[in-house]
Tab-separated table of C-alpha atoms and ligand atoms in Angstrom:
chain	number	residue	atom	x	y	z
Q	175	MET	CA	-33.940	-51.384	-69.595
Q	176	ALA	CA	-35.003	-47.869	-68.784
Q	177	GLY	CA	-35.441	-46.227	-65.419
Q	178	ASN	CA	-37.942	-43.423	-64.983
Q	179	TRP	CA	-36.924	-41.470	-61.918
Q	180	LYS	CA	-40.048	-39.281	-62.093
Q	181	MET	CA	-39.716	-36.361	-59.627
Q	182	HIS	CA	-37.029	-37.921	-57.460
Q	183	LYS	CA	-33.421	-37.045	-56.557
Q	184	ASN	CA	-31.406	-33.849	-56.643
Q	185	ILE	CA	-28.001	-33.248	-58.225
Q	186	SER	CA	-25.829	-34.678	-55.453
Q	187	GLU	CA	-28.118	-37.697	-55.123
Q	188	THR	CA	-27.802	-38.217	-58.877
Q	189	THR	CA	-24.013	-38.349	-58.705
Q	190	ALA	CA	-24.119	-40.649	-55.686
Q	191	TYR	CA	-26.589	-42.936	-57.490
Q	192	PHE	CA	-24.308	-43.525	-60.456
Q	193	GLU	CA	-21.275	-44.066	-58.237
Q	194	LYS	CA	-23.091	-47.075	-56.826
Q	195	PHE	CA	-24.948	-48.140	-59.960
Q	196	LEU	CA	-22.206	-48.175	-62.605
Q	197	PRO	CA	-19.968	-50.845	-61.016
Q	198	LEU	CA	-23.043	-53.068	-60.643
Q	199	VAL	CA	-23.779	-53.018	-64.384
Q	200	SER	CA	-20.248	-52.750	-65.778
Q	201	GLU	CA	-20.402	-56.343	-67.086
Q	202	SER	CA	-23.948	-56.039	-68.489
Q	203	LYS	CA	-23.741	-56.150	-72.261
Q	204	HIS	CA	-27.064	-57.826	-73.103
Q	205	CYS	CA	-29.215	-54.691	-73.159
Q	206	GLN	CA	-29.161	-50.940	-73.453
Q	207	ILE	CA	-29.409	-49.209	-70.081
Q	208	VAL	CA	-31.164	-45.865	-69.825
Q	209	ALA	CA	-31.761	-43.603	-66.818
Q	210	CYS	CA	-34.230	-40.723	-67.032
Q	211	PRO	CA	-33.737	-38.250	-64.171
Q	212	PRO	CA	-35.485	-34.887	-63.762
Q	213	PHE	CA	-34.302	-32.212	-66.208
Q	214	VAL	CA	-32.126	-30.312	-63.706
Q	215	ASN	CA	-30.061	-33.446	-63.074
Q	216	LEU	CA	-29.322	-34.187	-66.735
Q	217	PRO	CA	-25.856	-32.559	-66.891
Q	218	ALA	CA	-24.774	-34.324	-63.673
Q	219	ALA	CA	-26.158	-37.629	-64.943
Q	220	VAL	CA	-24.552	-37.302	-68.385
Q	221	ASP	CA	-21.229	-36.468	-66.761
Q	222	ALA	CA	-21.487	-39.363	-64.309
Q	223	VAL	CA	-22.094	-41.998	-67.014
Q	224	LYS	CA	-19.682	-40.682	-69.645
Q	225	SER	CA	-17.254	-43.596	-69.478
Q	226	SER	CA	-19.969	-46.271	-69.235
Q	227	ARG	CA	-22.588	-47.824	-71.520
Q	228	VAL	CA	-25.403	-46.191	-69.573
Q	229	GLU	CA	-27.405	-43.609	-71.510
Q	230	ILE	CA	-29.436	-40.713	-70.164
Q	231	GLY	CA	-32.914	-39.556	-71.103
Q	232	GLY	CA	-35.411	-36.833	-70.273
Q	233	GLN	CA	-38.960	-37.444	-69.095
Q	234	ASN	CA	-40.738	-35.168	-71.554
Q	235	CYS	CA	-40.087	-32.544	-74.222
Q	236	PHE	CA	-42.078	-29.759	-75.870
Q	237	TRP	CA	-42.216	-29.503	-79.651
Q	238	PRO	CA	-40.955	-26.018	-80.549
Q	239	ASN	CA	-37.189	-25.690	-80.218
Q	240	GLU	CA	-37.509	-22.474	-78.234
Q	241	GLY	CA	-39.976	-19.733	-77.483
Q	242	ALA	CA	-42.234	-18.160	-74.884
Q	243	TYR	CA	-43.339	-21.401	-73.230
Q	244	THR	CA	-42.713	-20.946	-69.526
Q	245	GLY	CA	-41.702	-24.129	-67.791
Q	246	GLU	CA	-41.120	-26.224	-70.915
Q	247	VAL	CA	-37.955	-27.912	-72.198
Q	248	SER	CA	-37.377	-28.631	-75.890
Q	249	ALA	CA	-35.996	-31.754	-77.503
Q	250	THR	CA	-33.058	-29.762	-78.875
Q	251	MET	CA	-32.243	-28.672	-75.310
Q	252	LEU	CA	-32.285	-32.298	-74.202
Q	253	LYS	CA	-29.988	-33.192	-77.052
Q	254	ALA	CA	-27.585	-30.381	-76.174
Q	255	ALA	CA	-27.555	-31.557	-72.557
Q	256	GLY	CA	-26.396	-34.988	-73.730
Q	257	ALA	CA	-29.693	-36.877	-73.447
Q	258	LYS	CA	-30.046	-39.726	-75.936
Q	259	TRP	CA	-33.620	-40.644	-74.980
Q	260	VAL	CA	-36.873	-39.064	-73.912
Q	261	ILE	CA	-39.993	-40.594	-72.383
Q	262	ILE	CA	-43.095	-39.258	-74.115
Q	263	GLY	CA	-46.775	-39.566	-73.198
Q	264	HIS	CA	-46.297	-41.179	-69.811
Q	265	SER	CA	-49.691	-41.796	-68.215
Q	266	GLU	CA	-48.847	-39.322	-65.437
Q	267	ARG	CA	-48.334	-36.679	-68.120
Q	268	ARG	CA	-51.641	-37.668	-69.713
Q	269	GLN	CA	-53.475	-37.768	-66.373
Q	270	TYR	CA	-52.129	-34.658	-64.621
Q	271	PHE	CA	-50.808	-32.436	-67.414
Q	272	GLY	CA	-53.364	-32.811	-70.155
Q	273	GLU	CA	-51.342	-34.758	-72.693
Q	274	THR	CA	-53.238	-36.315	-75.548
Q	275	ASP	CA	-52.353	-38.690	-78.348
Q	276	GLU	CA	-52.032	-35.657	-80.612
Q	277	THR	CA	-49.495	-33.898	-78.365
Q	278	VAL	CA	-47.667	-37.194	-77.953
Q	279	LEU	CA	-47.220	-37.300	-81.719
Q	280	LYS	CA	-45.912	-33.724	-81.840
Q	281	ARG	CA	-43.433	-34.365	-79.047
Q	282	THR	CA	-42.304	-37.593	-80.696
Q	283	VAL	CA	-41.657	-35.875	-84.014
Q	284	ALA	CA	-39.753	-33.087	-82.242
Q	285	ALA	CA	-37.582	-35.622	-80.416
Q	286	LEU	CA	-36.808	-37.497	-83.624
Q	287	GLU	CA	-35.938	-34.285	-85.447
Q	288	ALA	CA	-33.598	-33.352	-82.597
Q	289	GLY	CA	-31.928	-36.764	-82.721
Q	290	VAL	CA	-33.267	-37.932	-79.364
Q	291	ASN	CA	-34.812	-41.420	-79.220
Q	292	PRO	CA	-38.409	-41.419	-77.989
Q	293	ILE	CA	-39.846	-44.003	-75.608
Q	294	VAL	CA	-43.548	-43.528	-76.258
Q	295	CYS	CA	-45.938	-44.732	-73.558
Q	296	VAL	CA	-49.400	-46.182	-74.053
Q	297	GLY	CA	-51.658	-48.078	-71.681
Q	298	GLU	CA	-55.213	-48.564	-70.489
Q	299	ARG	CA	-56.824	-47.443	-67.242
Q	300	LEU	CA	-58.367	-49.898	-64.799
Q	301	GLU	CA	-61.956	-49.229	-65.847
Q	302	GLU	CA	-60.998	-49.684	-69.491
Q	303	ARG	CA	-59.448	-53.078	-68.745
Q	304	GLU	CA	-62.380	-54.128	-66.588
Q	305	SER	CA	-64.831	-53.261	-69.337
Q	306	GLY	CA	-62.855	-55.361	-71.829
Q	307	ARG	CA	-61.638	-52.382	-73.841
Q	308	THR	CA	-57.871	-52.772	-73.441
Q	309	ASN	CA	-57.028	-53.559	-77.048
Q	310	GLU	CA	-59.395	-50.913	-78.351
Q	311	VAL	CA	-57.760	-48.284	-76.099
Q	312	LEU	CA	-54.264	-49.310	-77.194
Q	313	GLU	CA	-55.259	-49.239	-80.860
Q	314	THR	CA	-56.812	-45.797	-80.458
Q	315	GLN	CA	-53.730	-44.431	-78.691
Q	316	PHE	CA	-51.615	-45.862	-81.488
Q	317	ARG	CA	-53.850	-44.640	-84.311
Q	318	ASN	CA	-54.270	-41.084	-82.979
Q	319	GLY	CA	-50.635	-40.816	-81.922
Q	320	ILE	CA	-47.575	-42.557	-83.324
Q	321	ALA	CA	-49.359	-43.963	-86.371
Q	322	GLY	CA	-48.877	-40.422	-87.706
Q	323	LEU	CA	-45.112	-40.952	-87.988
Q	324	SER	CA	-43.456	-41.794	-91.280
Q	325	PRO	CA	-42.174	-45.395	-91.541
Q	326	GLU	CA	-38.611	-44.107	-91.174
Q	327	GLN	CA	-39.532	-42.119	-88.070
Q	328	PHE	CA	-41.429	-45.070	-86.636
Q	329	SER	CA	-38.395	-47.319	-87.019
Q	330	ARG	CA	-36.538	-45.125	-84.504
Q	331	ILE	CA	-38.973	-45.234	-81.613
Q	332	VAL	CA	-39.447	-47.589	-78.700
Q	333	ILE	CA	-42.950	-48.200	-77.339
Q	334	ALA	CA	-43.639	-48.696	-73.639
Q	335	TYR	CA	-46.823	-50.539	-72.719
Q	336	GLU	CA	-47.729	-49.276	-69.267
Q	337	PRO	CA	-51.136	-50.300	-67.942
Q	338	VAL	CA	-52.113	-47.363	-65.753
Q	339	TRP	CA	-53.521	-49.662	-63.038
Q	340	ALA	CA	-50.079	-51.252	-62.622
Q	341	ILE	CA	-48.062	-48.043	-62.258
Q	342	GLY	CA	-46.848	-47.370	-58.741
Q	343	THR	CA	-49.503	-49.690	-57.338
Q	344	GLY	CA	-47.452	-52.822	-56.797
Q	345	LYS	CA	-49.910	-54.626	-59.118
Q	346	THR	CA	-47.792	-55.926	-61.953
Q	347	ALA	CA	-49.479	-57.207	-65.074
Q	348	THR	CA	-48.997	-60.939	-65.313
Q	349	PRO	CA	-46.524	-61.902	-68.031
Q	350	GLU	CA	-49.495	-63.182	-70.057
Q	351	ILE	CA	-51.390	-59.885	-69.758
Q	352	ALA	CA	-48.280	-57.982	-70.808
Q	353	ALA	CA	-47.685	-60.324	-73.745
Q	354	ASP	CA	-51.327	-60.050	-74.913
Q	355	ALA	CA	-51.147	-56.260	-74.893
Q	356	HIS	CA	-47.798	-56.263	-76.686
Q	357	ARG	CA	-49.295	-58.566	-79.331
Q	358	ALA	CA	-52.219	-56.189	-79.808
Q	359	LEU	CA	-49.797	-53.316	-80.242
Q	360	ARG	CA	-47.665	-55.281	-82.701
Q	361	ASP	CA	-50.814	-56.082	-84.696
Q	362	ALA	CA	-51.700	-52.394	-84.818
Q	363	VAL	CA	-48.160	-51.584	-85.961
Q	364	ARG	CA	-48.346	-54.295	-88.648
Q	365	GLY	CA	-51.617	-52.858	-89.919
Q	366	LYS	CA	-50.059	-49.447	-90.399
Q	367	PHE	CA	-46.353	-49.997	-91.073
Q	368	GLY	CA	-46.175	-53.601	-92.290
Q	369	SER	CA	-45.198	-56.917	-90.769
Q	370	GLU	CA	-41.486	-56.199	-90.598
Q	371	ALA	CA	-42.134	-53.104	-88.458
Q	372	GLY	CA	-44.576	-55.029	-86.263
Q	373	ASN	CA	-42.025	-57.748	-85.612
Q	374	SER	CA	-39.065	-55.488	-85.012
Q	375	VAL	CA	-40.492	-52.601	-82.972
Q	376	ARG	CA	-39.172	-52.780	-79.438
Q	377	ILE	CA	-41.902	-52.778	-76.791
Q	378	LEU	CA	-41.034	-52.305	-73.124
Q	379	TYR	CA	-43.374	-53.299	-70.334
Q	380	GLY	CA	-43.817	-50.840	-67.458
Q	381	GLY	CA	-45.823	-50.976	-64.255
Q	382	SER	CA	-44.439	-52.258	-60.941
Q	383	VAL	CA	-41.486	-54.060	-62.510
Q	384	LYS	CA	-39.317	-55.332	-59.646
Q	385	PRO	CA	-36.199	-57.484	-59.286
Q	386	ASP	CA	-38.411	-60.454	-58.413
Q	387	ASN	CA	-40.811	-60.250	-61.366
Q	388	VAL	CA	-38.602	-59.018	-64.189
Q	389	LYS	CA	-37.442	-62.492	-65.199
Q	390	SER	CA	-40.929	-63.826	-65.815
Q	391	LEU	CA	-41.903	-60.722	-67.786
Q	392	MET	CA	-38.743	-60.906	-69.879
Q	393	ALA	CA	-39.404	-64.600	-70.539
Q	394	GLN	CA	-42.257	-63.505	-72.822
Q	395	PRO	CA	-40.897	-63.206	-76.370
Q	396	GLU	CA	-43.260	-60.255	-76.868
Q	397	VAL	CA	-41.551	-58.242	-74.116
Q	398	ASP	CA	-38.305	-56.564	-75.156
Q	399	GLY	CA	-37.450	-54.691	-71.982
Q	400	ALA	CA	-38.832	-52.763	-69.046
Q	401	LEU	CA	-39.600	-49.178	-68.116
Q	402	VAL	CA	-39.091	-49.094	-64.379
Q	403	GLY	CA	-40.325	-46.428	-61.954
Q	404	GLY	CA	-40.149	-47.048	-58.214
Q	405	ALA	CA	-37.712	-49.952	-58.411
Q	406	CYS	CA	-35.115	-47.936	-60.358
Q	407	LEU	CA	-34.594	-45.437	-57.535
Q	408	GLN	CA	-32.231	-47.693	-55.601
Q	409	PRO	CA	-29.075	-48.479	-57.600
Q	410	GLU	CA	-28.963	-52.065	-56.314
Q	411	SER	CA	-32.556	-52.717	-57.279
Q	412	PHE	CA	-32.264	-51.246	-60.798
Q	413	ALA	CA	-28.989	-53.131	-61.293
Q	414	SER	CA	-30.646	-56.421	-60.420
Q	415	ILE	CA	-33.425	-55.648	-62.900
Q	416	VAL	CA	-30.831	-54.879	-65.591
Q	417	ASN	CA	-28.967	-58.078	-64.734
Q	418	PHE	CA	-32.114	-60.216	-64.542
R	1507	PGA	P1	-43.560	-48.110	-61.466
R	1507	PGA	O1	-43.615	-46.981	-62.588
R	1507	PGA	O2	-42.466	-49.070	-61.836
R	1507	PGA	O3	-43.281	-47.364	-60.186
R	1507	PGA	O4	-44.888	-48.774	-61.451
R	1507	PGA	C1	-43.415	-47.305	-63.946
R	1507	PGA	C2	-43.551	-46.064	-64.777
R	1507	PGA	O5	-44.405	-45.240	-64.461
R	1507	PGA	O6	-42.803	-45.854	-65.755
């Protein structure tokens, strides 16, 4: 269960968040728990969770380790800050910051080389779903992006299926829609990396996951977890998602 804080919370709010959140999930052993705050909050977040099972992630990384790239943060910097995870290719990055499947692949490789686990996002836009192109879009994002990993690299990533029309809109995909898309992704993975990889790759669903819909989504065998935006910002709400 991963929380994507997006551009929310400052350092003191980060510390206060974990003070409330950690006791609420201290008994939760059934899943990994990941929180992805903005970069500047990573040290505070890593420090706050150090005696818990909660792990911290970044929301993006650039592929060189260092250099003249104003405003960017490398995967090795995330690693050094104590991040274990990084979200890559979120639709907001694709939509507002020009990310493509090709840059998603480069970032993913950089994260893996740095020893940070990537959560790689894919998902169709509303017009693509309405024109019946969902599976084609997902296959293309897979083929042009993470299909370029080696089998060993691929075995270390988590995929997040996030239909763009469901993100921040309150419109959750039905469990059946989520499961269908996850199946299409697993088929694409099988085609490239073999049936074992297709069965075992972990695929999170993201897009308006809330305490009251997480159970039905998680009831789908195809759905391995959730990437949560808005509903992870309140500790109580993210804890009830974790403890679904
Ligand atoms: P949401 O965001 O839960 O607010 O829809 C999910 C995401 O963008 O990861």
